Amino acid sequence: MAYARSRPLSLIHMAMSKWPCWVAKTSLSSAPSFMAPGKCILEIMSNNTLEEVRGFTEEQEALVVKSWSAMKKNSGELGLKFFLKIFEIAPSAQKMFSFLKDSQVPLEKNPKLKTHAVTVFVMTCESAVQLRKSGKVTVRESSLKKLGASHYKSGVADEHFEVTKFALLETIKEAVPEIWSLGMKDAWGEAYDQLVAAIKSEMKPSS
């Protein structure tokens, strides 16, 4: 088993592809230890700091692709359901959206909310589908820098991301009940967590 203390990245990537769920963990002063299957986390040494590189397995990718293929045709309806769940759990989140302030239109009929909801839902799902293929978080029709700046400006906090994650998983579960499983939940959860981590890294004032 290759581990990260002195191996080049090419060998690390080979090790990850060969043993996707048994990955070495190193520290500055201790010998490598091994994480439990399913964690798929690799910590690599770089300039006396540890960087975490999280894997997204082929099995997880297949589950995400399968469920997104089943949902895609109904993305408009599901996107709205997704946001209605968010507001049901956290009504105060509505204040973060300028187009909802002082609006007398019911949420489920608000055209601006419908447009925004489907955009976010599709972006989130397609980011998950592309995660393993691209090797990084990618977003369409926007950029991580813009997303980070807008989330920073709106005052989005960790609890908002957690509510959104719960609403997303519940929306997908209800959309594909016949194929939903714990493995699928974990796959979507991991993809979402990586998207959030990428957004958080760019949450700073726009220059």
Tab-separated table of C-alpha atoms in Angstrom:
chain	number	residue	atom	x	y	z
A	1	MET	CA	0.000	0.000	0.000
A	2	ALA	CA	1.499	3.321	-1.032
A	3	TYR	CA	1.167	6.158	1.416
A	4	ALA	CA	1.539	9.874	1.256
A	5	ARG	CA	4.673	10.875	3.168
A	6	SER	CA	7.079	10.828	0.234
A	7	ARG	CA	5.165	9.477	-2.742
A	8	PRO	CA	4.496	11.630	-5.817
A	9	LEU	CA	0.878	12.539	-6.489
A	10	SER	CA	0.696	10.193	-9.490
A	11	LEU	CA	1.334	7.205	-7.211
A	12	ILE	CA	-1.152	8.525	-4.663
A	13	HIS	CA	-3.821	8.733	-7.361
A	14	MET	CA	-2.968	5.187	-8.485
A	15	ALA	CA	-3.332	3.953	-4.920
A	16	MET	CA	-6.687	5.690	-4.563
A	17	SER	CA	-8.003	4.149	-7.786
A	18	LYS	CA	-6.799	0.671	-6.807
A	19	TRP	CA	-7.927	0.805	-3.186
A	20	PRO	CA	-10.664	3.489	-3.180
A	21	CYS	CA	-11.871	2.727	0.344
A	22	TRP	CA	-8.614	1.891	2.128
A	23	VAL	CA	-6.603	5.077	2.185
A	24	ALA	CA	-3.505	5.930	4.186
A	25	LYS	CA	-3.481	8.647	6.817
A	26	THR	CA	-0.239	10.350	7.817
A	27	SER	CA	0.832	12.866	10.414
A	28	LEU	CA	4.018	14.765	11.126
A	29	SER	CA	5.158	12.459	13.906
A	30	SER	CA	3.415	9.118	13.522
A	31	ALA	CA	3.480	6.185	11.146
A	32	PRO	CA	0.602	5.729	8.709
A	33	SER	CA	-2.661	4.339	10.005
A	34	PHE	CA	-5.637	3.261	7.963
A	35	MET	CA	-9.183	4.547	7.854
A	36	ALA	CA	-12.256	2.357	7.775
A	37	PRO	CA	-13.770	1.381	4.404
A	38	GLY	CA	-16.100	3.964	2.907
A	39	LYS	CA	-14.295	7.022	4.255
A	40	CYS	CA	-12.155	7.429	1.143
A	41	ILE	CA	-10.169	10.323	2.565
A	42	LEU	CA	-6.511	10.891	1.793
A	43	GLU	CA	-4.385	13.299	3.774
A	44	ILE	CA	-1.206	14.350	1.971
A	45	MET	CA	1.825	16.189	3.248
A	46	SER	CA	2.602	19.561	1.688
A	47	ASN	CA	4.965	22.133	3.208
A	48	ASN	CA	4.399	20.752	6.724
A	49	THR	CA	0.627	21.079	6.399
A	50	LEU	CA	-2.014	18.460	5.789
A	51	GLU	CA	-4.394	18.847	2.892
A	52	GLU	CA	-7.514	16.709	2.731
A	53	VAL	CA	-8.389	15.196	-0.613
A	54	ARG	CA	-11.733	13.492	-0.478
A	55	GLY	CA	-12.583	10.731	-2.917
A	56	PHE	CA	-15.889	10.179	-4.681
A	57	THR	CA	-16.097	6.511	-5.607
A	58	GLU	CA	-17.225	4.953	-8.852
A	59	GLU	CA	-20.141	3.342	-7.004
A	60	GLN	CA	-21.236	6.703	-5.591
A	61	GLU	CA	-20.979	8.279	-9.020
A	62	ALA	CA	-23.185	5.542	-10.496
A	63	LEU	CA	-25.868	6.098	-7.837
A	64	VAL	CA	-25.876	9.857	-8.396
A	65	VAL	CA	-26.005	9.508	-12.187
A	66	LYS	CA	-28.817	6.934	-12.010
A	67	SER	CA	-31.002	9.063	-9.752
A	68	TRP	CA	-30.315	12.308	-11.624
A	69	SER	CA	-31.249	10.614	-14.909
A	70	ALA	CA	-34.599	9.717	-13.357
A	71	MET	CA	-35.167	13.217	-11.929
A	72	LYS	CA	-33.870	15.455	-14.690
A	73	LYS	CA	-37.097	15.622	-16.686
A	74	ASN	CA	-38.912	16.917	-13.590
A	75	SER	CA	-36.204	19.329	-12.460
A	76	GLY	CA	-38.539	22.345	-12.518
A	77	GLU	CA	-41.066	20.759	-10.179
A	78	LEU	CA	-38.386	19.214	-7.964
A	79	GLY	CA	-36.425	22.457	-7.732
A	80	LEU	CA	-39.471	24.256	-6.367
A	81	LYS	CA	-40.183	21.419	-3.913
A	82	PHE	CA	-36.567	21.638	-2.794
A	83	PHE	CA	-36.856	25.331	-1.918
A	84	LEU	CA	-40.286	24.979	-0.336
A	85	LYS	CA	-38.773	22.374	1.990
A	86	ILE	CA	-35.988	24.790	2.903
A	87	PHE	CA	-38.501	27.510	3.780
A	88	GLU	CA	-40.693	25.045	5.658
A	89	ILE	CA	-37.760	24.117	7.890
A	90	ALA	CA	-36.316	27.632	8.127
A	91	PRO	CA	-38.928	30.298	7.263
A	92	SER	CA	-36.474	33.070	8.111
A	93	ALA	CA	-34.344	32.024	5.123
A	94	GLN	CA	-36.838	33.806	2.876
A	95	LYS	CA	-35.357	37.111	4.037
A	96	MET	CA	-32.137	36.261	2.209
A	97	PHE	CA	-33.838	36.547	-1.170
A	98	SER	CA	-34.537	40.085	-2.342
A	99	PHE	CA	-37.256	38.947	-4.751
A	100	LEU	CA	-39.241	37.475	-1.848
A	101	LYS	CA	-39.128	40.534	0.388
A	102	ASP	CA	-42.536	42.196	0.656
A	103	SER	CA	-43.896	39.818	-1.992
A	104	GLN	CA	-47.595	39.039	-1.680
A	105	VAL	CA	-47.383	36.146	-4.137
A	106	PRO	CA	-47.565	32.673	-2.530
A	107	LEU	CA	-44.185	30.957	-2.613
A	108	GLU	CA	-45.367	28.069	-4.760
A	109	LYS	CA	-46.612	30.522	-7.409
A	110	ASN	CA	-43.775	33.025	-7.326
A	111	PRO	CA	-42.193	32.975	-10.827
A	112	LYS	CA	-38.862	34.377	-9.628
A	113	LEU	CA	-38.598	31.703	-6.961
A	114	LYS	CA	-39.403	28.996	-9.516
A	115	THR	CA	-36.647	30.237	-11.822
A	116	HIS	CA	-34.096	30.509	-9.033
A	117	ALA	CA	-35.070	27.150	-7.537
A	118	VAL	CA	-34.640	25.153	-10.737
A	119	THR	CA	-31.319	26.883	-11.459
A	120	VAL	CA	-29.923	25.972	-8.036
A	121	PHE	CA	-31.322	22.438	-8.084
A	122	VAL	CA	-29.942	21.643	-11.546
A	123	MET	CA	-26.581	23.236	-10.725
A	124	THR	CA	-26.289	21.187	-7.531
A	125	CYS	CA	-27.239	17.919	-9.212
A	126	GLU	CA	-25.037	18.388	-12.269
A	127	SER	CA	-22.119	19.354	-10.049
A	128	ALA	CA	-22.573	16.005	-8.284
A	129	VAL	CA	-22.746	14.108	-11.576
A	130	GLN	CA	-19.522	15.724	-12.840
A	131	LEU	CA	-17.605	15.444	-9.564
A	132	ARG	CA	-15.662	12.251	-10.194
A	133	LYS	CA	-15.221	12.799	-13.929
A	134	SER	CA	-13.792	16.294	-13.521
A	135	GLY	CA	-11.925	15.528	-10.309
A	136	LYS	CA	-13.161	18.764	-8.764
A	137	VAL	CA	-16.317	20.735	-8.056
A	138	THR	CA	-17.633	22.407	-11.201
A	139	VAL	CA	-20.688	24.624	-11.634
A	140	ARG	CA	-22.499	25.720	-14.773
A	141	GLU	CA	-23.855	29.177	-15.557
A	142	SER	CA	-21.869	30.635	-12.700
A	143	SER	CA	-18.514	30.359	-11.000
A	144	LEU	CA	-17.451	29.335	-7.540
A	145	LYS	CA	-16.070	32.822	-6.955
A	146	LYS	CA	-19.450	34.397	-7.775
A	147	LEU	CA	-21.292	31.824	-5.676
A	148	GLY	CA	-18.952	32.408	-2.763
A	149	ALA	CA	-19.349	36.186	-2.984
A	150	SER	CA	-23.154	36.018	-3.187
A	151	HIS	CA	-23.376	33.607	-0.251
A	152	TYR	CA	-21.046	35.837	1.762
A	153	LYS	CA	-23.123	38.924	0.956
A	154	SER	CA	-26.343	37.142	1.943
A	155	GLY	CA	-24.888	36.067	5.280
A	156	VAL	CA	-25.188	32.337	4.633
A	157	ALA	CA	-23.959	30.349	7.646
A	158	ASP	CA	-23.229	26.688	8.378
A	159	GLU	CA	-26.755	26.044	9.626
A	160	HIS	CA	-28.181	27.257	6.313
A	161	PHE	CA	-26.021	24.776	4.428
A	162	GLU	CA	-27.190	21.992	6.756
A	163	VAL	CA	-30.867	22.833	6.248
A	164	THR	CA	-30.307	22.914	2.497
A	165	LYS	CA	-28.593	19.528	2.599
A	166	PHE	CA	-31.490	17.974	4.504
A	167	ALA	CA	-34.018	19.481	2.081
A	168	LEU	CA	-32.021	18.275	-0.924
A	169	LEU	CA	-31.780	14.697	0.331
A	170	GLU	CA	-35.480	14.612	1.217
A	171	THR	CA	-36.401	15.970	-2.220
A	172	ILE	CA	-34.335	13.315	-3.983
A	173	LYS	CA	-35.655	10.564	-1.699
A	174	GLU	CA	-39.249	11.486	-2.541
A	175	ALA	CA	-38.449	11.810	-6.245
A	176	VAL	CA	-36.928	8.329	-6.638
A	177	PRO	CA	-38.364	6.180	-3.804
A	178	GLU	CA	-38.028	2.948	-5.781
A	179	ILE	CA	-34.239	3.237	-6.058
A	180	TRP	CA	-33.457	5.256	-2.919
A	181	SER	CA	-31.001	3.638	-0.510
A	182	LEU	CA	-28.602	4.510	2.279
A	183	GLY	CA	-25.779	4.304	-0.248
A	184	MET	CA	-27.524	6.807	-2.507
A	185	LYS	CA	-28.095	9.122	0.449
A	186	ASP	CA	-24.401	8.957	1.328
A	187	ALA	CA	-23.388	9.570	-2.296
A	188	TRP	CA	-25.519	12.698	-2.652
A	189	GLY	CA	-24.471	13.855	0.809
A	190	GLU	CA	-20.788	13.553	-0.069
A	191	ALA	CA	-21.243	15.382	-3.375
A	192	TYR	CA	-23.165	18.168	-1.638
A	193	ASP	CA	-20.539	18.475	1.109
A	194	GLN	CA	-17.815	18.905	-1.491
A	195	LEU	CA	-19.826	21.582	-3.305
A	196	VAL	CA	-20.363	23.436	-0.029
A	197	ALA	CA	-16.663	23.199	0.851
A	198	ALA	CA	-15.789	24.728	-2.519
A	199	ILE	CA	-18.317	27.543	-2.057
A	200	LYS	CA	-17.094	28.254	1.481
A	201	SER	CA	-13.525	28.559	0.215
A	202	GLU	CA	-14.693	31.478	-1.934
A	203	MET	CA	-16.935	33.146	0.651
A	204	LYS	CA	-15.225	36.505	0.846
A	205	PRO	CA	-16.090	40.067	-0.161
A	206	SER	CA	-16.195	40.542	-3.928
A	207	SER	CA	-13.255	42.568	-5.207
